[in-house]
Amino acid sequence: MKFAKKQSIEIVGIGVSVLDLVMVVDDLPGEEEVLEAIDRFSGLGGGVSVAMATAASMGISTAMLDCLGTDNVSDSIVCQLADAGVDTQLIDRDENVSASLATVWVKQSNGSRTIVFSPGKFKETEPLDFQWTDRCAEIVSAAKFLHLNGRHFDASMKAVEVAKHSGVKVSYDGGAYRYRAEILPLVEQADVFIVSEHFARTHCESKSKRNGVSDSPASLCQALIRDFDSELVGVTCGDRGSWFATSGGDAFHQPADRVAQVVDTTGCGDTFHGAMLAAMVRGLPLRACSEIAAKVAAHQAKHLGAFSPTISGLGILPV
C-alpha cells in the first residue's frame, strides 16, 4: 500500500477535542456547597488538540482529525484550533454529534486541578468516531509525525498502518489514568512514547502482576524501552521534570522549568508534547527538544486553561 506524499502537514493529530470551562476556587466544594469562583476561563482542551495547537503556535504545520458537531461548542473548538494555526479541514462535522465538555476546578493556592469530563456522543448514546477517508490517508502519509493518545481507536489503527508504510514516525501520549489493555496495539507501534508517571507505573504493575511498583522514573523508562520497540521513551513527572531513554542507550533527566506562581497545571503535559514534537520536526538534538518542551510547559502553567495563544510569542524554536 503506497500513498503519494503531496501534503505539507508536518504533524497530524488524532484525538478528541474538548471545550474546557475553568473555574478558579479557593478550595474544592463539598456536597451541597456553593462556591463563588475567583476567576473563570473558557478555552481549548483535549490532549492531542492542545498539542497540535502548541506546535502550530511554534510555527509547525499541523492538522487535527476528529469528529465534532455543528453546535456552538463545536464551532468554538474549531475556531480556536484554526486561530492557533491548526488545519481543521479533516474534522468531521455532523449535526448528530455533541461536542465534549470538561469543567476544570483549579485551586488558586497551587494551580492543582480537578476535572469532570463529559464525552461527546453520536445521537446522544453512541461513542464518537470519525470516517476514515483516502484524504485522511494522504495527509498522514505526507506528515513527519502522527500523534495519538488512544482516542478514535479504529481510525488511529488505520492511520498507524499508513504511517508505518510511509515512514512517518508515530508518537503516543500516555496520560495519567489512561492505561488499559485495549490501547496496547497502538502503544506497540509508537516510535516516540512519552507517558505520565502514572501510566508507566500502571504498565509495570500490569507486567509484574504486583501493585505498588516503586521504581524510579529512570527505571520506569528502562522498563518501557525493554517492553516496547520505541526509539524514544519519556516519563513525565510534573514539577520533578521528565526522564528519557532511547533505543540507542542514551538516558537523561530534563528538569522542569521553575515557575514563581503556578496559575493552572491543566495543559502542561499536552503543551509539553506539542513543543517536544515541534522541536523534533526541526531536527534538534533530543536534549534541546526536551529543554524547549519544559520551557513551553512552564509558560503554560502561568496561564489559565490548557492552551495559551501567547506560546506563539516565546520565539524559542529555531526557524
Coordinates of C-alpha atoms in Angstrom, one line a residue:
M1 CA 0.0 0.0 0.0
K2 CA 1.5 3.3 -1.1
F3 CA 0.3 6.9 -0.8
A4 CA 1.7 9.8 -2.6
K5 CA 3.3 12.4 -0.4
K6 CA 1.6 15.6 -1.6
Q7 CA 0.8 17.5 1.5
S8 CA 2.9 19.8 3.6
I9 CA 1.4 19.0 7.1
E10 CA 4.2 18.1 9.4
I11 CA 2.3 16.7 12.4
V12 CA -1.1 15.0 12.2
G13 CA -3.1 14.5 15.4
I14 CA -6.0 12.2 16.1
G15 CA -7.9 12.7 19.3
V16 CA -11.0 14.2 21.0
S17 CA -11.2 18.0 21.0
V18 CA -12.8 19.5 24.1
L19 CA -14.1 22.8 25.3
D20 CA -12.7 23.4 28.8
L21 CA -14.7 25.5 31.3
V22 CA -12.2 26.5 34.0
M23 CA -13.1 27.9 37.4
V24 CA -10.5 29.1 39.9
V25 CA -11.5 28.4 43.5
D26 CA -10.1 28.8 47.0
D27 CA -10.9 25.1 47.7
L28 CA -12.9 22.3 46.2
P29 CA -16.6 22.5 47.1
G30 CA -18.2 19.9 49.4
E31 CA -21.5 18.2 48.9
E32 CA -24.4 20.7 48.6
E33 CA -22.0 23.6 48.8
V34 CA -22.0 26.6 46.5
L35 CA -18.7 28.5 45.9
E36 CA -18.1 31.7 44.1
A37 CA -15.3 31.4 41.5
I38 CA -12.3 33.8 41.9
D39 CA -11.7 33.7 38.1
R40 CA -13.0 31.8 35.1
F41 CA -11.9 30.9 31.6
S42 CA -13.3 29.0 28.6
G43 CA -10.9 27.6 26.1
L44 CA -9.5 24.7 24.0
G45 CA -8.9 21.4 25.7
G46 CA -8.2 17.8 24.8
G47 CA -4.7 16.3 24.9
V48 CA -4.0 15.9 21.1
S49 CA -5.8 19.1 20.2
V50 CA -3.7 21.2 22.6
A51 CA -0.5 19.5 21.4
M52 CA -1.4 20.4 17.8
A53 CA -2.3 24.0 18.7
T54 CA 1.0 24.3 20.6
A55 CA 3.1 23.0 17.7
A56 CA 1.2 25.2 15.3
S57 CA 1.8 28.3 17.5
M58 CA 5.5 27.5 17.3
G59 CA 5.5 27.6 13.5
I60 CA 4.9 23.9 12.7
S61 CA 2.2 22.9 10.2
T62 CA -0.3 20.7 12.0
A63 CA -3.7 19.1 11.3
M64 CA -6.4 17.7 13.6
L65 CA -8.5 14.7 12.8
D66 CA -11.6 14.4 14.9
C67 CA -15.4 14.3 14.9
L68 CA -17.5 17.3 16.1
G69 CA -21.0 18.6 15.8
T70 CA -22.5 21.7 14.3
D71 CA -23.4 23.3 17.6
N72 CA -21.9 26.4 19.2
V73 CA -19.5 24.4 21.3
S74 CA -18.1 22.6 18.3
D75 CA -17.8 25.9 16.4
S76 CA -15.9 27.4 19.3
I77 CA -13.4 24.4 19.3
V78 CA -12.8 24.5 15.6
C79 CA -12.3 28.3 15.6
Q80 CA -9.8 28.1 18.4
L81 CA -7.9 25.4 16.6
A82 CA -7.9 27.4 13.4
D83 CA -6.8 30.6 15.3
A84 CA -3.8 28.7 16.6
G85 CA -2.9 27.7 13.0
V86 CA -4.1 24.1 13.0
D87 CA -5.6 22.8 9.8
T88 CA -9.2 21.8 10.6
Q89 CA -10.3 20.7 7.2
L90 CA -10.5 17.0 8.1
I91 CA -12.5 17.5 11.3
D92 CA -15.8 15.6 10.6
R93 CA -18.8 17.8 11.3
D94 CA -22.1 16.0 12.0
E95 CA -25.3 17.6 13.2
N96 CA -26.0 14.4 15.2
V97 CA -22.8 14.8 17.3
S98 CA -22.4 16.6 20.6
A99 CA -19.0 18.0 21.5
S100 CA -17.0 17.0 24.5
L101 CA -17.0 19.3 27.5
A102 CA -14.9 19.5 30.7
T103 CA -15.3 21.5 33.8
V104 CA -12.0 22.2 35.5
W105 CA -11.7 23.4 39.1
V106 CA -8.4 25.0 39.8
K107 CA -7.1 25.7 43.3
Q108 CA -5.7 29.2 43.4
S109 CA -3.1 28.3 46.0
N110 CA -1.1 25.8 43.9
G111 CA -2.7 25.5 40.5
S112 CA -3.7 21.9 41.0
R113 CA -6.9 20.9 39.3
T114 CA -9.9 18.5 39.4
I115 CA -11.6 17.7 36.2
V116 CA -15.1 16.5 35.4
F117 CA -15.3 15.3 31.8
S118 CA -18.5 14.8 29.7
P119 CA -17.6 13.0 26.5
G120 CA -19.2 13.9 23.2
K121 CA -21.7 11.5 21.8
F122 CA -23.2 10.5 18.4
K123 CA -27.0 10.7 18.6
E124 CA -26.7 11.1 22.4
T125 CA -25.8 7.5 23.0
E126 CA -23.1 6.1 20.8
P127 CA -19.3 6.8 21.3
L128 CA -17.7 9.2 18.8
D129 CA -15.7 8.1 15.9
F130 CA -15.0 9.7 12.5
Q131 CA -14.9 8.5 9.0
W132 CA -11.5 7.4 7.7
T133 CA -11.1 8.5 4.1
D134 CA -8.5 8.4 1.4
R135 CA -7.9 12.1 2.1
C136 CA -7.0 11.2 5.7
A137 CA -4.6 8.6 4.4
E138 CA -2.9 11.1 2.1
I139 CA -2.4 13.7 4.8
V140 CA -1.0 11.2 7.3
S141 CA 1.4 9.7 4.7
A142 CA 2.8 13.2 4.0
A143 CA 3.5 14.0 7.6
K144 CA 6.6 13.7 9.7
F145 CA 4.8 12.7 12.8
L146 CA 1.4 11.1 13.7
H147 CA 0.4 11.9 17.3
L148 CA -2.1 9.8 19.1
N149 CA -3.5 9.2 22.6
G150 CA -5.8 6.2 22.2
R151 CA -9.0 8.0 21.2
H152 CA -10.8 7.2 17.9
F153 CA -9.1 3.8 18.2
D154 CA -10.2 2.3 14.8
A155 CA -9.2 5.4 12.8
S156 CA -5.9 5.5 14.8
M157 CA -5.1 2.0 13.8
K158 CA -5.7 2.8 10.2
A159 CA -3.6 5.9 10.5
V160 CA -0.7 3.9 12.1
E161 CA -0.8 1.4 9.2
V162 CA -0.5 4.3 6.7
A163 CA 2.3 5.9 8.8
K164 CA 4.3 2.7 9.0
H165 CA 4.1 2.2 5.3
S166 CA 5.1 5.8 4.6
G167 CA 8.0 6.2 7.0
V168 CA 6.0 8.6 9.3
K169 CA 7.0 8.5 13.0
V170 CA 4.2 7.6 15.4
S171 CA 4.0 9.5 18.7
Y172 CA 1.9 8.3 21.6
D173 CA 0.8 10.3 24.7
G174 CA 0.0 8.1 27.6
G175 CA -1.9 10.2 30.1
A176 CA -2.5 9.6 33.8
Y177 CA -5.3 7.1 34.4
R178 CA -5.4 6.2 30.7
Y179 CA -3.6 2.9 30.7
R180 CA -5.7 0.0 29.6
A181 CA -5.0 -3.3 27.7
E182 CA -7.1 -2.3 24.7
I183 CA -4.8 0.5 23.6
L184 CA -1.6 -1.6 23.6
P185 CA -1.9 -2.4 19.9
L186 CA -1.4 1.4 19.4
V187 CA 1.2 1.8 22.0
E188 CA 3.3 -1.0 20.5
Q189 CA 3.6 1.0 17.2
A190 CA 4.9 4.2 18.9
D191 CA 8.3 5.4 17.8
V192 CA 8.1 8.3 20.4
F193 CA 6.4 7.1 23.6
I194 CA 6.1 9.8 26.2
V195 CA 3.8 9.0 29.1
S196 CA 2.8 10.2 32.6
E197 CA 4.5 8.5 35.6
H198 CA 1.1 7.0 36.5
F199 CA 0.7 5.4 33.0
A200 CA 4.3 4.0 33.2
R201 CA 3.8 2.7 36.7
T202 CA 0.5 1.1 35.9
H203 CA 2.1 -0.7 32.9
C204 CA 4.9 -2.0 35.0
E205 CA 2.4 -3.2 37.7
S206 CA 0.4 -5.0 35.0
K207 CA 3.5 -6.7 33.6
S208 CA 4.9 -7.7 37.0
K209 CA 1.5 -8.7 38.4
R210 CA 2.1 -6.7 41.6
N211 CA 0.7 -3.5 42.9
G212 CA 2.7 -0.5 44.3
V213 CA 5.7 -0.7 41.9
S214 CA 8.1 1.8 43.5
D215 CA 10.7 2.0 40.6
S216 CA 12.2 5.4 40.0
P217 CA 11.1 7.3 36.8
A218 CA 14.5 6.4 35.3
S219 CA 13.9 2.7 36.0
L220 CA 10.4 3.0 34.5
C221 CA 11.9 4.5 31.3
Q222 CA 14.2 1.5 31.0
A223 CA 11.3 -0.9 31.6
L224 CA 9.3 0.8 28.8
I225 CA 12.3 0.6 26.4
R226 CA 12.6 -3.1 27.1
D227 CA 8.8 -3.7 26.7
F228 CA 8.2 -1.6 23.6
D229 CA 10.0 -1.1 20.3
S230 CA 10.2 2.7 20.6
E231 CA 13.1 4.9 19.6
L232 CA 12.4 7.4 22.4
V233 CA 10.6 6.8 25.7
G234 CA 9.8 9.5 28.2
V235 CA 8.2 9.6 31.7
T236 CA 6.8 12.9 32.8
C237 CA 6.6 13.7 36.5
G238 CA 5.2 17.3 36.8
D239 CA 7.5 19.7 38.7
R240 CA 10.1 16.9 39.2
G241 CA 10.8 17.1 35.5
S242 CA 10.9 14.3 32.9
W243 CA 13.1 11.2 32.4
F244 CA 14.1 10.0 28.9
A245 CA 15.7 6.9 27.4
T246 CA 16.5 5.9 23.8
S247 CA 16.8 2.7 22.0
G248 CA 20.4 3.6 21.4
G249 CA 21.2 3.6 25.1
D250 CA 21.1 7.3 25.9
A251 CA 19.3 8.3 29.1
F252 CA 18.8 11.7 30.8
H253 CA 16.7 13.8 33.1
Q254 CA 15.1 17.0 32.0
P255 CA 14.4 19.3 35.0
A256 CA 11.2 21.2 35.0
D257 CA 11.5 25.0 34.5
R258 CA 10.6 26.7 37.7
V259 CA 7.5 29.0 37.9
A260 CA 7.3 31.6 40.6
Q261 CA 3.5 31.5 40.7
V262 CA 1.7 28.5 39.2
V263 CA -1.7 29.5 38.0
D264 CA -3.1 26.3 36.4
T265 CA -1.4 23.0 35.5
T266 CA -4.2 21.8 33.2
G267 CA -2.3 21.9 29.9
C268 CA 1.3 21.5 30.9
G269 CA 1.6 17.9 29.8
D270 CA -0.2 18.5 26.5
T271 CA 1.8 21.6 25.6
F272 CA 5.0 19.6 26.6
H273 CA 4.1 17.0 23.9
G274 CA 3.3 19.6 21.3
A275 CA 6.5 21.5 21.9
M276 CA 8.6 18.4 22.0
L277 CA 7.3 17.2 18.6
A278 CA 7.7 20.7 17.2
A279 CA 11.4 20.7 18.2
M280 CA 11.8 17.2 16.8
V281 CA 10.3 18.3 13.5
R282 CA 13.0 21.0 13.3
G283 CA 15.6 18.2 13.7
L284 CA 17.1 19.5 17.0
P285 CA 19.0 17.1 19.4
L286 CA 16.8 15.3 21.8
R287 CA 18.1 17.2 24.9
A288 CA 17.4 20.5 23.2
C289 CA 13.9 19.3 22.3
S290 CA 13.2 18.4 25.9
E291 CA 14.5 21.8 27.1
I292 CA 12.2 23.6 24.8
A293 CA 9.3 21.4 25.8
A294 CA 10.0 22.2 29.5
K295 CA 10.1 25.9 28.8
V296 CA 6.7 25.8 27.0
A297 CA 5.1 23.7 29.7
A298 CA 6.3 26.2 32.4
H299 CA 5.0 29.1 30.3
Q300 CA 1.5 27.4 30.1
A301 CA 1.5 26.9 33.9
K302 CA 1.4 30.7 34.2
H303 CA -1.9 30.9 32.4
L304 CA -5.5 29.7 32.9
G305 CA -6.6 26.8 30.7
A306 CA -5.0 24.1 28.7
F307 CA -3.6 26.3 25.9
S308 CA -2.5 29.9 25.8
P309 CA -2.0 31.5 22.4
T310 CA 0.9 33.5 24.0
I311 CA 3.0 30.5 23.3
S312 CA 3.5 31.9 19.8
G313 CA 5.4 34.9 21.2
L314 CA 8.0 32.8 23.0
G315 CA 10.3 32.6 20.0
I316 CA 12.3 29.6 21.3
L317 CA 12.1 27.3 18.3
P318 CA 14.7 28.0 15.6
V319 CA 13.3 28.6 12.1

